[in-house]
Short mmCIF file of C-alpha atoms and ligand atoms in Angstrom, two decimals:
data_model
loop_
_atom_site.label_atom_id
_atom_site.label_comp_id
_atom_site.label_asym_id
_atom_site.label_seq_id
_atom_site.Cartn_x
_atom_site.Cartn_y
_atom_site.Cartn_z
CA UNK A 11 95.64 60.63 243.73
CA UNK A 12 96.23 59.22 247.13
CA UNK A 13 97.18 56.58 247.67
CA UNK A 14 97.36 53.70 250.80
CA UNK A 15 100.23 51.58 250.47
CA UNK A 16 103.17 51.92 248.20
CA UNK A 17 106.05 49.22 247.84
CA UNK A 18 108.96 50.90 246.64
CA UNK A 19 112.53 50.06 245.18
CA UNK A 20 111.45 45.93 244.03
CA UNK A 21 111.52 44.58 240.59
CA UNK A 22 108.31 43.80 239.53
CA UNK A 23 107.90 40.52 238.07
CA UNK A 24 104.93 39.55 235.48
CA UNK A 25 105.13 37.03 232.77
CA UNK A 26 106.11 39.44 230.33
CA UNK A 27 109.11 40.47 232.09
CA UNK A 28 111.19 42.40 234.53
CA UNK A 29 110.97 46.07 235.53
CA UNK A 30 111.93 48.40 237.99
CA UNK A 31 109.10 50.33 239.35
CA UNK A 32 107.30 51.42 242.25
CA UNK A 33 103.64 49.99 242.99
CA UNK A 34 101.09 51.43 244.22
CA UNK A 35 97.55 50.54 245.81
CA UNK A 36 94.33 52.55 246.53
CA UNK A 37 91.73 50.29 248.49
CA UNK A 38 91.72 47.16 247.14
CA UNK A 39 93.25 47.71 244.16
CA UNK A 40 96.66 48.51 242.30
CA UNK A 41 96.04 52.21 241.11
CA UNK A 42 99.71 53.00 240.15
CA UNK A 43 102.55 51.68 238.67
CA UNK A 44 105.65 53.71 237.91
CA UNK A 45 109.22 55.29 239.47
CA UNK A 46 109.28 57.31 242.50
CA UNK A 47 106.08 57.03 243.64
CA UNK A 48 106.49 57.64 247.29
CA UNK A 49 108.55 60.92 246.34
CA UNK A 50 106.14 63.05 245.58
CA UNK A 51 103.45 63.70 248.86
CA UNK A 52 101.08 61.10 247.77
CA UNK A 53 100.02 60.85 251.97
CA UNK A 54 100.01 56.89 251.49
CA UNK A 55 99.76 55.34 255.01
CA UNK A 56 102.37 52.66 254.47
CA UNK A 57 105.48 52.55 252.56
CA UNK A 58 106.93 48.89 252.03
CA UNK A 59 110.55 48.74 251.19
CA UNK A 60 111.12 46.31 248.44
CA UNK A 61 114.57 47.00 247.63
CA UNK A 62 116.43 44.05 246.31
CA UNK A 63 113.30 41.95 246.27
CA UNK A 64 111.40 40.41 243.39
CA UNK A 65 107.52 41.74 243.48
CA UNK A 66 104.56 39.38 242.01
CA UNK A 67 101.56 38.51 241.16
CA UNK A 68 100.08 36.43 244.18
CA UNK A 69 99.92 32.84 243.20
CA UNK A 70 96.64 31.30 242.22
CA UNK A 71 95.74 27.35 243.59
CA UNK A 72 93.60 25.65 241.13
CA UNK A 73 93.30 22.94 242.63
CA UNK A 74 92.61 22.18 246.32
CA UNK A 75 91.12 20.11 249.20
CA UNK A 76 90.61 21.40 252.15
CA UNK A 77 88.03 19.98 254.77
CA UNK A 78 87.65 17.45 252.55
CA UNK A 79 85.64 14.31 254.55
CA UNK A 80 87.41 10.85 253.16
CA UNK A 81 88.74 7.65 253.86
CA UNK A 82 86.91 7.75 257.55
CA UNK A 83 88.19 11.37 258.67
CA UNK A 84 88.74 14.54 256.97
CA UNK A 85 91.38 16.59 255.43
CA UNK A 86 93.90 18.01 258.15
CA UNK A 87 94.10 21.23 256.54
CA UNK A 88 90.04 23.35 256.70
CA UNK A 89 89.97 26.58 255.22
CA UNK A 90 91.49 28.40 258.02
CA UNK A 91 94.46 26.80 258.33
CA UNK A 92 94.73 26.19 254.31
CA UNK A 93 94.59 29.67 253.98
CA UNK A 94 96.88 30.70 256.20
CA UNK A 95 99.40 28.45 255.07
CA UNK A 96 98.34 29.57 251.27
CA UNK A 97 99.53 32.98 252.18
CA UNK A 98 102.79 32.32 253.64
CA UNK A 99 103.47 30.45 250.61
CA UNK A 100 102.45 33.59 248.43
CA UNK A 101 99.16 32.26 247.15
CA UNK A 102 95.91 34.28 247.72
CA UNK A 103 93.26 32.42 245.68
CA UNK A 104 92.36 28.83 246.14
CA UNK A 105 90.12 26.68 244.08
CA UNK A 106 88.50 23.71 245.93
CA UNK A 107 86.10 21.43 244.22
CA UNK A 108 82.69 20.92 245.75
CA UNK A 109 82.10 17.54 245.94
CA UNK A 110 77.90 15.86 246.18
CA UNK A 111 77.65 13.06 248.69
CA UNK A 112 74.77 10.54 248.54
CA UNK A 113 72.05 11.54 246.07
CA UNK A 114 73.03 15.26 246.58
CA UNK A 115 72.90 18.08 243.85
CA UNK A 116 75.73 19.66 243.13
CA UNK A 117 74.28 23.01 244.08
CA UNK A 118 73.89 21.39 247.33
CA UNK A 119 77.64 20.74 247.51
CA UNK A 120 78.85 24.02 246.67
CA UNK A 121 76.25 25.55 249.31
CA UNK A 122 78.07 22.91 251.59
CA UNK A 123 81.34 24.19 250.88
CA UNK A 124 80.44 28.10 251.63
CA UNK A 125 79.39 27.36 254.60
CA UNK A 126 82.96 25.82 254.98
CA UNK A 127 84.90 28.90 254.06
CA UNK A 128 82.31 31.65 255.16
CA UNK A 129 83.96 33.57 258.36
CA UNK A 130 87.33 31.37 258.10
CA UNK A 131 89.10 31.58 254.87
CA UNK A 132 92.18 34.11 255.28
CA UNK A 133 92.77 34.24 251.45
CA UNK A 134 90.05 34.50 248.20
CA UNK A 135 88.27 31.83 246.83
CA UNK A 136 86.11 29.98 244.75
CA UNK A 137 84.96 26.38 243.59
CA UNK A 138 84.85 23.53 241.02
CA UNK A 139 81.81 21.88 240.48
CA UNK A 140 81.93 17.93 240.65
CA UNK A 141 79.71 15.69 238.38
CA UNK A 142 79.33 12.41 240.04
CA UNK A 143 75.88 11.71 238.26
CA UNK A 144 75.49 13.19 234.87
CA UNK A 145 72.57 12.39 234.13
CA UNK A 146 70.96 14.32 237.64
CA UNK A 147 73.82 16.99 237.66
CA UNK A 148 74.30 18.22 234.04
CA UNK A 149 71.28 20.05 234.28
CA UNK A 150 72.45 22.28 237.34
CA UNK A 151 75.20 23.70 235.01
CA UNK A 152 73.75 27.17 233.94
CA UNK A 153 73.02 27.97 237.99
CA UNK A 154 76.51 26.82 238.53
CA UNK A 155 77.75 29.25 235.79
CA UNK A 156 75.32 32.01 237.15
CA UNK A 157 77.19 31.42 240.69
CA UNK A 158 80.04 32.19 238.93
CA UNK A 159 81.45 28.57 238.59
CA UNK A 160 81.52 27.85 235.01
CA UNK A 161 84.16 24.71 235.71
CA UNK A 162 83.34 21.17 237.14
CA UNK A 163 85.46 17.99 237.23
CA UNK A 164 84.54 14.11 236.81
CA UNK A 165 86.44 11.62 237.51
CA UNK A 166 87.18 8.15 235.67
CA UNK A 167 88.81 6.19 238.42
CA UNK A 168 86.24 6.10 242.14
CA UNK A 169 83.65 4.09 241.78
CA UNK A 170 83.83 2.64 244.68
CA UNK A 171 83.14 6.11 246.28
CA UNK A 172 80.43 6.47 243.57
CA UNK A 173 82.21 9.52 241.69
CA UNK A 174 83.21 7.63 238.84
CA UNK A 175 82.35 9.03 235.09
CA UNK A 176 81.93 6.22 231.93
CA UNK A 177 83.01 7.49 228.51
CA UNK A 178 79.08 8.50 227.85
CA UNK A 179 79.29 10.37 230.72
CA UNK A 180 82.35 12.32 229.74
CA UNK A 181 81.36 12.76 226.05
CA UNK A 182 77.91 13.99 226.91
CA UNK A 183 79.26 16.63 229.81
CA UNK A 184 81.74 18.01 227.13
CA UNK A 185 78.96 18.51 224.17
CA UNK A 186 77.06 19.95 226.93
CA UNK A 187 79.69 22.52 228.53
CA UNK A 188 80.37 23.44 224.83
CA UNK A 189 76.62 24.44 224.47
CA UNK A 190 77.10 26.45 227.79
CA UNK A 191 80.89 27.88 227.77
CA UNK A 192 81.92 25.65 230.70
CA UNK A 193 85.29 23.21 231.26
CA UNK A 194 85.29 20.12 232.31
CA UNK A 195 88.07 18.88 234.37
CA UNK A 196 88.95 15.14 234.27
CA UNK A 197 90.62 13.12 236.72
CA UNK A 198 92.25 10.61 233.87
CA UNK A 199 92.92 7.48 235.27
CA UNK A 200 92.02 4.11 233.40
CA UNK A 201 90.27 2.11 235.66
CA UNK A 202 89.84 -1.47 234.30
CA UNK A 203 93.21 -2.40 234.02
CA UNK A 204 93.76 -0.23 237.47
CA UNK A 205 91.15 -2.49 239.54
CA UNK A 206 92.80 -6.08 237.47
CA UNK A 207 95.89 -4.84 238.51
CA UNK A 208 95.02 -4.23 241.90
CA UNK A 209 93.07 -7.48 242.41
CA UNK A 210 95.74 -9.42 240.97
CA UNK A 211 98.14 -7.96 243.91
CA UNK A 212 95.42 -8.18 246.50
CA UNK A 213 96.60 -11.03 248.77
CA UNK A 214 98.51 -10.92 252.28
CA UNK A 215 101.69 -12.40 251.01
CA UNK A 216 102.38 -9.44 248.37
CA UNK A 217 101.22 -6.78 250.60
CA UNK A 218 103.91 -7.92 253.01
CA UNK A 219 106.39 -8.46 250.10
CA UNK A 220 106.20 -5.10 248.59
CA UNK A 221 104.41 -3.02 250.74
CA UNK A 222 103.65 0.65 249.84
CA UNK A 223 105.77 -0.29 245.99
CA UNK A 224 102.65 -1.89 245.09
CA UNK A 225 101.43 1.94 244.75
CA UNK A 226 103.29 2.22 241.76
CA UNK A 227 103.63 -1.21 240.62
CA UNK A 228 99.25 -1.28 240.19
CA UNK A 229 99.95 2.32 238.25
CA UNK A 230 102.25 1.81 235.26
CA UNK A 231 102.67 5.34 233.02
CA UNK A 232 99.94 3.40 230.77
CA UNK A 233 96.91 3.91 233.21
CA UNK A 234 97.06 7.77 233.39
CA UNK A 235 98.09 7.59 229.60
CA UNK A 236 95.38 6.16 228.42
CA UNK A 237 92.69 7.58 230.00
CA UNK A 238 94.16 11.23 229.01
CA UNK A 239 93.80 9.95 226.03
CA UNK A 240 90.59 8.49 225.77
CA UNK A 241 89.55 12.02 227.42
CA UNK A 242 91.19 13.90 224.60
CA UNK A 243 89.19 11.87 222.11
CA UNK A 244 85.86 12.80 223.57
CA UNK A 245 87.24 16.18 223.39
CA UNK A 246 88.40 16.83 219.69
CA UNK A 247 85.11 15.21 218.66
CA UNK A 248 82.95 17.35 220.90
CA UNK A 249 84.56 20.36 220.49
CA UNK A 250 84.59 21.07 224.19
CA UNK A 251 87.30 22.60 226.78
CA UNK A 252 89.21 19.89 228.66
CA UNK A 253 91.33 20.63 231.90
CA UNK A 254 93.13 16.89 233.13
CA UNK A 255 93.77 17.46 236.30
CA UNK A 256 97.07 16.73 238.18
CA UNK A 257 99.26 15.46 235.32
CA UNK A 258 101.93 13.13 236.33
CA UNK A 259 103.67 11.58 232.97
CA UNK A 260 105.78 12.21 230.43
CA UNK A 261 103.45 10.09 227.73
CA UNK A 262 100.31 12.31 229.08
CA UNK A 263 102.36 15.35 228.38
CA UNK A 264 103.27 14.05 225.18
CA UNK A 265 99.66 12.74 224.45
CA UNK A 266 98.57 16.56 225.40
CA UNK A 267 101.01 18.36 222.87
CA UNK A 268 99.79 16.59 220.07
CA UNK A 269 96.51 17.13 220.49
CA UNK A 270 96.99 20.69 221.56
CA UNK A 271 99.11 21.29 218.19
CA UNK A 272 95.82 19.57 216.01
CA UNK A 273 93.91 22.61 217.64
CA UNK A 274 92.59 19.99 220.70
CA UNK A 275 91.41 22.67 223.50
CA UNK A 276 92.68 20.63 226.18
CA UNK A 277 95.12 21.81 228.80
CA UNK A 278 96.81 19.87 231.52
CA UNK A 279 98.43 21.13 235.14
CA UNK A 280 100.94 19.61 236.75
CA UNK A 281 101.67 19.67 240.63
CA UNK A 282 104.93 20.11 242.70
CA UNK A 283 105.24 17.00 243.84
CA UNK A 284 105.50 15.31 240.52
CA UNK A 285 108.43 17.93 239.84
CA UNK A 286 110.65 17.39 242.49
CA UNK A 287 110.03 13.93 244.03
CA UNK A 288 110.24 10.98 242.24
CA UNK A 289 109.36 7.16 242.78
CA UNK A 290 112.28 6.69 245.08
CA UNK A 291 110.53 8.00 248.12
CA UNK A 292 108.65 4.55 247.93
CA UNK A 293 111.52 3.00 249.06
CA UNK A 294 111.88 4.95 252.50
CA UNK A 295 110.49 3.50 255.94
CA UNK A 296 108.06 6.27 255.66
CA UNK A 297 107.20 6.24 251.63
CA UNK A 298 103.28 5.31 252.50
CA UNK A 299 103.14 9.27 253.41
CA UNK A 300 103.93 10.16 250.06
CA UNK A 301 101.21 8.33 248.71
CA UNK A 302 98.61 9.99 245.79
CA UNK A 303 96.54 9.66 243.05
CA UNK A 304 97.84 9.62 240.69
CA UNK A 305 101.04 8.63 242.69
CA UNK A 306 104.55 10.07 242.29
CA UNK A 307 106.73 9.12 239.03
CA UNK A 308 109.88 9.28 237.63
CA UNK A 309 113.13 11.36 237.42
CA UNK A 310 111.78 11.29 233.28
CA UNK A 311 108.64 12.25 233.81
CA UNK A 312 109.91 15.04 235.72
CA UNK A 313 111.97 16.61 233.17
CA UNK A 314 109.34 16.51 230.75
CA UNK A 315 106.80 18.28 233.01
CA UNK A 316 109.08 21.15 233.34
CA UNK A 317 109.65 20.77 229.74
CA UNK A 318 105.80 20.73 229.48
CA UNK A 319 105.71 24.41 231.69
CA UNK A 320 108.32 25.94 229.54
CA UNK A 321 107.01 25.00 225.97
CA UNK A 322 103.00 25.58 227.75
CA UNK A 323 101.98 21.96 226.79
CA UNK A 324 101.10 22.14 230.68
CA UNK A 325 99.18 25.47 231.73
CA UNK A 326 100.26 25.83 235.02
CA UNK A 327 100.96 24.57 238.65
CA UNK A 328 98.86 23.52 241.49
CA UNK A 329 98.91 21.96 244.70
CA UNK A 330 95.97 19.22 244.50
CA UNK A 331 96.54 20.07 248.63
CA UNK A 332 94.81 17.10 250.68
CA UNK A 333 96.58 17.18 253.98
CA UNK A 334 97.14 13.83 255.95
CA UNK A 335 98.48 13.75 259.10
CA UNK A 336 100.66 11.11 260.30
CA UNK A 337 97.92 9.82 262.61
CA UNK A 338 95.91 9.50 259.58
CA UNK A 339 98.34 7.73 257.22
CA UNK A 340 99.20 5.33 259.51
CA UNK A 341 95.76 3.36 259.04
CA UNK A 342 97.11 1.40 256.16
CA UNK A 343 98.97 -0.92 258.67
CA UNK A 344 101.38 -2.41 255.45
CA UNK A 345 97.98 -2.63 253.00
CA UNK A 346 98.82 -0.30 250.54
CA UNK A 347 94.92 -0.03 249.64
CA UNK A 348 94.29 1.60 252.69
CA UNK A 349 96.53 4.47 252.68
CA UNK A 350 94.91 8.47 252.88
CA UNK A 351 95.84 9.78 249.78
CA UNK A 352 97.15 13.00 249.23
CA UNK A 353 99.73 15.37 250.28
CA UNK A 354 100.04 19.25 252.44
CA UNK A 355 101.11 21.27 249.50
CA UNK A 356 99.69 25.21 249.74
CA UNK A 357 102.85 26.58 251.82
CA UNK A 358 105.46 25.21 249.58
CA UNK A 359 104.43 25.22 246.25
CA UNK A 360 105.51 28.86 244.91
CA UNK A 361 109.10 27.97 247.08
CA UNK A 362 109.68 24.83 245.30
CA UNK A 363 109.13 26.05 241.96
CA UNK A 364 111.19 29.00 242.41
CA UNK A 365 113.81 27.08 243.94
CA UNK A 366 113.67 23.89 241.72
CA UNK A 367 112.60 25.96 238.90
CA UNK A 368 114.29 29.58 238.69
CA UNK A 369 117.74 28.95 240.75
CA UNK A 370 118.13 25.63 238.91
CA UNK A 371 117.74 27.10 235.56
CA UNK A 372 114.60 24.96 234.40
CA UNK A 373 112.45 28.21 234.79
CA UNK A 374 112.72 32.12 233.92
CA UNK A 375 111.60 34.46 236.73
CA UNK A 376 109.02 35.36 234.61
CA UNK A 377 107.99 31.64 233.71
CA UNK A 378 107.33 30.86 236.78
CA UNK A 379 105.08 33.85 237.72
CA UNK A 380 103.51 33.03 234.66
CA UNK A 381 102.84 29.27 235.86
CA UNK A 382 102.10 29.66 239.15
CA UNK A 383 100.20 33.15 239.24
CA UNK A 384 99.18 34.45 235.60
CA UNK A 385 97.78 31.28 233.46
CA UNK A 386 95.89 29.42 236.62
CA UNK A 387 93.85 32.80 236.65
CA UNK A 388 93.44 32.84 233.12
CA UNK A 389 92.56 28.98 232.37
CA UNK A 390 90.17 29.32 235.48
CA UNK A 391 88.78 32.54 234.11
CA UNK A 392 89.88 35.35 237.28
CA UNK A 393 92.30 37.03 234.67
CA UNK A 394 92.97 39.57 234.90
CA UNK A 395 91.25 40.31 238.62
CA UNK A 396 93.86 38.37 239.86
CA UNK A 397 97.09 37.07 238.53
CA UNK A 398 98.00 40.45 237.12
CA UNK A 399 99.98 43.83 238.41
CA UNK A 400 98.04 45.73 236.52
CA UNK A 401 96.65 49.00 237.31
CA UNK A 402 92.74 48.36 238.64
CA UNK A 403 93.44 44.86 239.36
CA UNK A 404 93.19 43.70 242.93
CA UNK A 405 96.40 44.38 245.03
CA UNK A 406 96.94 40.32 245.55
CA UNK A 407 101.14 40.65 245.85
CA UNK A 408 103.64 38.57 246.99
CA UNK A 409 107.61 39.82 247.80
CA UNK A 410 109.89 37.36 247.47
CA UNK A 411 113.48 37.42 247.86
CA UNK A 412 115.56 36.48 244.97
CA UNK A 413 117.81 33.78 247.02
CA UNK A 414 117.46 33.63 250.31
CA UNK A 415 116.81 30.17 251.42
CA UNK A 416 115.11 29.09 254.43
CA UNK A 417 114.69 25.63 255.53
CA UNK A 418 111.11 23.62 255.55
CA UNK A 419 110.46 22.79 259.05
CA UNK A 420 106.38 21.76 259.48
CA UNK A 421 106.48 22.89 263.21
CA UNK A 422 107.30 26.31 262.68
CA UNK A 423 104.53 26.25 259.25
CA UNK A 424 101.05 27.43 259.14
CA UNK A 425 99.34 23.90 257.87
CA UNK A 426 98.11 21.49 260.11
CA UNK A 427 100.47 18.54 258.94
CA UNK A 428 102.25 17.45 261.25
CA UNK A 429 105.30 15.81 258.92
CA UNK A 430 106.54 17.70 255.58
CA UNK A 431 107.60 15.76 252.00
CA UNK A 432 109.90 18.45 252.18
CA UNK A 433 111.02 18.45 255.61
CA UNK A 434 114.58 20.01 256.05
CA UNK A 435 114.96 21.09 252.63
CA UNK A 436 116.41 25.19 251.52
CA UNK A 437 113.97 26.69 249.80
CA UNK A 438 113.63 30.42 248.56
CA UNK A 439 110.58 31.88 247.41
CA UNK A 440 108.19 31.89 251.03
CA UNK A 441 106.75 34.86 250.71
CA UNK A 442 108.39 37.90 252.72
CA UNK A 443 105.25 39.33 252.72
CA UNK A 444 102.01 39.00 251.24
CA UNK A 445 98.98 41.66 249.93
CA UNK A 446 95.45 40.15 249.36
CA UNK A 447 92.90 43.05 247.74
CA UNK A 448 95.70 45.39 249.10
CA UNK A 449 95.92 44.38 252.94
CA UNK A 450 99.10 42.94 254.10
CA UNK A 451 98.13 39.46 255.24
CA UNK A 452 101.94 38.34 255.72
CA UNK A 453 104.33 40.50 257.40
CA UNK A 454 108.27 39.07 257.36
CA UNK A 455 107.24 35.65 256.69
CA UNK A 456 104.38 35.24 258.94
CA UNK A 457 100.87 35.28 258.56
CA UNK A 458 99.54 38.55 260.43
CA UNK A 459 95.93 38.49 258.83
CA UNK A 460 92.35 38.26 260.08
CA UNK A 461 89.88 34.92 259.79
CA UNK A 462 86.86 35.60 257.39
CA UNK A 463 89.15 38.22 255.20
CA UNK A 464 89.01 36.07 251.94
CA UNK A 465 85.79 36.07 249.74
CA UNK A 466 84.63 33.95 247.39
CA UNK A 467 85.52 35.33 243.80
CA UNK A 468 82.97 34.62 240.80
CA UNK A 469 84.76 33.45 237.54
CA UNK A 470 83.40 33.51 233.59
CA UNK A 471 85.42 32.38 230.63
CA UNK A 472 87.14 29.38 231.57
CA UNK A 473 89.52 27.35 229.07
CA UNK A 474 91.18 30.44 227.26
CA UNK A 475 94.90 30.27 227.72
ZN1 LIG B 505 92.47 16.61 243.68
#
């Protein structure tokens, strides 16, 4: 068989270990895996030399924002310069949710976000739904699912924006996606002691006094706790899948396992930055740019989320990308209530866990393939298609080397921020170079592919881990 591109002499990575083989790829897909492929004349156009290099599964994004209209602007990040950065980070599928304004449908939404990856994105993807109105939006489920979107998130906290979801809400959607084979995904924030908490800091003389602390101070551990908990109730007695989104706490990881271990299907991800930054970065003259929802936590709660990944209480890793710039962030003026949330995330998120992860010993190699590649495809149903180095899946591959660090510098990086969380830090794991359906998109650490390459990828069978 012929074949186009082989990459030779690495050590192929999967979450079920480590071996050394050749791999090669016909088209758009990985046809063969084995030694000494390129000795035999196989007439394959390009050879890549992965000798001394670790070769993966491309990472898989969950969880994204980009173009995402809020707080007055939009998202710094749109899907061209998202995906570009995705791809020097490694990561060749991205999962945005599309999110109804006003009255609209949620059909609507997701037509609204084609039209804002069509001819742009540089790397695959596809979308959440988002149920802002159950009542109106429930019933636009099965198209959803027939679009190949069998996932959709609500959210408890928002209702200012209109987005929020009651507990009738959230218990009906579940009974619902059971009927159907969907997931819902839950932003689980409690909101009435949120909003008291807020209202009770909401005078001129505290914002002054604490400034940007009053982040954290108006979200004890107890306000995602609870609502992950309230969510996992309307769960075990529904029956349905549950995804909470963007886990930051060590009691909503522990509120997680125990359900999970009374046969709960809920799963939880986690993001980067509640894995390597913790509430001290409140304290700096610039700690309003690290501002999120939910917001960064503890040096605790970080230890038990990468206890969480290694013991699969938390399914995998994602970005929750929703790029600010500084321009942007600097709106809140010392009111903490005004602050952009959100944080650039798609170019360093495969780098941090590897570095933070595998050289620090919290991680296996194969762990964190398996958390940042292998289980987001297979929660999000795109297993094995993608996440896999399988023979007939698509060629998505990233090369990594196994220690050489580079430091995180957001002028020489592929997002639009214009400031890093991570600025100056050594980090291994950027992608050397970077396949998506078997056409190098990155090319010794820089992004040498074409706008409008990525397409949107259809998923079925969400929830199964
Ligand atoms: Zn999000």
């Amino acid at each position: 068989m012929k074949l186009d591109t082989i990459i030779t002499g690495g050590t192929l990575v999967t979450a079920a270990g480590k071996t050394r083989a050749d791999l090669g790829i016909r088209g758009e897909r990985i046809a063969a895996v084995g030694r000494n492929l390129a000795s035999g004349n196989r007439g394959a156009e390009r050879i890549i030399d992965a000798k001394g290099r670790y070769v993966i599964p491309a990472g898989v994004d969950v969880h994204v924002h980009l173009d995402l209209p809020f707080m007055g602007s939009k998202s710094a990040d749109d899907y061209n310069t998202g995906t570009k950065a995705a791809a020097r980070g490694g990561i060749t599928t991205v999962i945005d949710f599309a999110i109804p304004y006003g009255k609209e449908t949620m059909n609507r939404a997701v037509d609204n976000w084609f039209k804002k990856a069509e001819g742009i994105a540089c790397v695959d993807y596809s979308f959440h739904g988002t149920i802002t109105d159950y009542r109106r939006h429930l019933r636009e489920m099965p198209s959803l699912i027939e679009r190949g979107i069998p996932t959709a998130k609500e959210f408890m906290i928002y209702a200012n924006m209109g987005w929020q979801s009651d507990d009738g809400a959230i218990f009906s959607t579940l009974e619902e996606f059971k009927r159907l084979g969907a997931m819902l995904m839950v932003h689980a924030e409690s909101c009435g002691v949120l909003d008291l908490l807020m209202a009770r800091y909401d005078n001129p003389k505290d914002k002054r006094k604490y400034g940007v602390r009053l982040h954290n101070m108006t979200r004890p551990h107890f306000i995602e706790a609870e609502a992950i908990q309230r969510a996992i109730t309307w769960c075990e007695v529904t029956g349905g899948k549950l995804f909470i989104v963007h886990m930051s706490t060590e009691c909503g990881a522990d509120l997680v396992k125990e359900a999970q271990e009374r046969g709960v299907k809920v799963l939880a991800e986690t993001c980067p930055q509640y894995l390597v930054l913790d509430d001290a970065v409140f304290d700096r003259k610039d700690g309003h740019l690290f501002a999120s929802q939910p917001q960064i936590k503890t040096k605790a709660d970080q230890r038990r989320l990468w206890r969480g990944l290694r013991e699969n209480t938390v399914s995998n890793v994602s970005t929750d990308t929703c790029t600010c710039t500084l321009k942007h962030k600097s709106i809140w003026k010392g009111d903490y209530c005004k602050i952009p949330m959100g944080l650039p995330g798609l170019e360093t998120m495969m780098p941090l866990v590897y570095t933070h992860g595998v050289l620090k010993r919290q991680l296996t190699p194969e762990q964190f393939v398996q958390k940042c590649c292998t289980d987001p495809a297979k929660v999000m149903g795109l297993y094995p298609t993608k996440g896999s180095l399988d023979v007939g899946t698509d060629a998505d591959i990233a090369i990594i080397h196994p220690t050489k660090k580079t430091k995180v510098d957001w002028r020489k990086m592929e997002t639009n921020a214009d400031w890093s969380p991570y600025q100056g830090w050594a980090l291994a794991g950027f992608a050397e170079t970077t396949l998506c359906r078997g056409t190098v998109i990155v090319e010794d650490y820089k992004f040498t592919g074409q706008n409008g390459y990525g397409q949107f990828v259809p998923r079925k069978n969400p929830g199964n881990l």
